[in-house]
CSV table of C-alpha atoms in Angstrom, one decimal:
chain,number,residue,atom,x,y,z
A,1,MET,CA,142.8,141.2,116.5
A,2,SER,CA,139.9,142.5,118.9
A,3,GLY,CA,139.1,141.2,122.2
A,4,THR,CA,141.3,139.4,124.9
A,5,ILE,CA,144.0,137.0,123.7
A,6,LEU,CA,145.2,134.1,125.8
A,7,LEU,CA,148.9,133.4,125.1
A,8,THR,CA,151.0,130.5,126.7
A,9,GLY,CA,154.7,130.5,126.3
A,10,ALA,CA,155.4,134.1,126.7
A,11,ALA,CA,158.7,133.5,128.3
A,12,GLY,CA,159.9,131.3,125.6
A,13,PHE,CA,162.1,132.1,122.5
A,14,VAL,CA,158.9,132.2,120.1
A,15,GLY,CA,156.3,133.4,122.9
A,16,ARG,CA,158.4,136.6,123.6
A,17,GLN,CA,158.0,137.6,120.0
A,18,VAL,CA,154.6,136.7,119.7
A,19,LEU,CA,153.9,138.8,122.8
A,20,LYS,CA,155.9,141.7,121.5
A,21,GLU,CA,153.9,142.0,118.4
A,22,LEU,CA,150.6,141.6,120.3
A,23,LEU,CA,151.5,144.4,122.3
A,24,VAL,CA,152.7,146.7,119.3
A,25,GLN,CA,149.2,145.8,118.1
A,26,SER,CA,147.7,147.2,121.2
A,27,CYS,CA,145.9,143.8,122.0
A,28,SER,CA,144.6,143.0,125.4
A,29,VAL,CA,146.7,140.0,126.3
A,30,LYS,CA,146.2,137.3,129.2
A,31,LEU,CA,149.2,135.2,129.8
A,32,VAL,CA,149.5,131.5,131.3
A,33,VAL,CA,153.2,131.4,132.7
A,34,ARG,CA,155.0,129.1,134.7
A,35,GLU,CA,155.0,129.5,138.6
A,36,GLY,CA,157.4,132.2,139.5
A,37,GLN,CA,157.4,134.2,136.1
A,38,GLU,CA,154.5,136.2,136.9
A,39,ARG,CA,156.4,139.2,138.2
A,40,ASP,CA,158.1,139.5,134.8
A,41,PHE,CA,154.8,140.3,133.1
A,42,GLN,CA,152.4,141.9,135.6
A,43,LYS,CA,153.4,145.6,135.0
A,44,ILE,CA,153.6,145.3,131.2
A,45,ASP,CA,150.8,147.8,129.4
A,46,GLY,CA,148.4,145.3,127.5
A,47,VAL,CA,148.9,142.4,129.7
A,48,VAL,CA,145.5,142.3,131.4
A,49,GLU,CA,146.1,139.2,133.6
A,50,VAL,CA,149.0,136.7,134.4
A,51,VAL,CA,148.0,133.3,135.4
A,52,SER,CA,150.6,131.0,136.7
A,53,SER,CA,150.7,127.1,136.8
A,54,VAL,CA,153.4,124.6,138.1
A,55,ASP,CA,152.7,122.7,134.9
A,56,MET,CA,150.3,124.0,132.4
A,57,PHE,CA,150.3,120.6,130.7
A,58,ALA,CA,149.0,118.7,133.9
A,59,GLU,CA,145.9,121.3,134.4
A,60,SER,CA,142.6,120.0,134.0
A,61,VAL,CA,139.9,121.0,131.3
A,62,GLU,CA,138.1,122.6,134.3
A,63,TRP,CA,141.1,124.7,135.3
A,64,TRP,CA,141.4,125.8,131.7
A,65,GLU,CA,137.7,126.6,131.3
A,66,ARG,CA,138.4,129.1,134.2
A,67,VAL,CA,141.4,130.5,132.6
A,68,CYS,CA,139.8,130.8,129.3
A,69,LYS,CA,136.7,132.8,130.5
A,70,GLY,CA,136.3,136.0,128.5
A,71,ILE,CA,139.0,134.9,125.9
A,72,ASP,CA,138.3,135.8,122.3
A,73,THR,CA,141.5,134.0,120.9
A,74,ILE,CA,144.0,131.4,122.0
A,75,ILE,CA,147.6,131.3,120.8
A,76,HIS,CA,149.4,128.6,122.2
A,77,VAL,CA,153.1,128.5,121.8
A,78,ALA,CA,154.2,126.6,125.0
A,79,TRP,CA,155.9,123.3,124.8
A,80,TYR,CA,158.6,121.2,126.4
A,81,ALA,CA,162.0,122.1,124.6
A,82,GLU,CA,165.0,120.9,126.2
A,83,PRO,CA,168.0,121.1,123.7
A,84,GLY,CA,169.0,117.7,122.2
A,85,VAL,CA,166.2,115.8,124.3
A,86,TYR,CA,162.8,117.3,123.3
A,87,LEU,CA,162.4,115.6,119.9
A,88,GLN,CA,162.1,112.0,121.3
A,89,SER,CA,161.2,112.9,124.8
A,90,PRO,CA,158.0,111.2,126.5
A,91,ARG,CA,157.2,114.7,127.6
A,92,ASN,CA,155.9,115.5,124.3
A,93,LEU,CA,153.0,113.1,125.1
A,94,GLU,CA,152.4,115.1,128.2
A,95,CYS,CA,152.3,118.4,126.3
A,96,LEU,CA,150.0,117.2,123.8
A,97,THR,CA,147.6,115.8,126.4
A,98,GLY,CA,147.7,119.2,128.2
A,99,SER,CA,147.2,121.1,124.9
A,100,LEU,CA,144.1,119.0,124.2
A,101,ALA,CA,142.7,119.8,127.7
A,102,MET,CA,143.2,123.5,126.9
A,103,ALA,CA,141.5,123.3,123.6
A,104,THR,CA,138.5,121.4,124.9
A,105,ALA,CA,138.1,124.1,127.5
A,106,GLY,CA,138.4,126.8,124.9
A,107,ALA,CA,135.7,125.0,122.8
A,108,ASN,CA,133.5,124.9,125.9
A,109,VAL,CA,133.4,128.5,126.9
């Protein structure tokens, strides 16, 4: 892949593996992480920027448009995942709504 890739969920089980592979392929990666996780990723070669959010699924289309500036590809692997709860959780609707805001922004930039 060329250009800059936006990756959500880099601290999660799946996201860690995706980030690892992107870095092996020498990709430039911009991350969206949960507030407080920025330091875990800031000094990694290939990570060009780390953006944090208290709740990325509550961010507006406008916020996502700012984050998506200069991005060529979005890989979205973040989601609510509380063992034993997430399958029927009302949080899934919040994640869907937030994901649609991100997708709308990505299509707009």
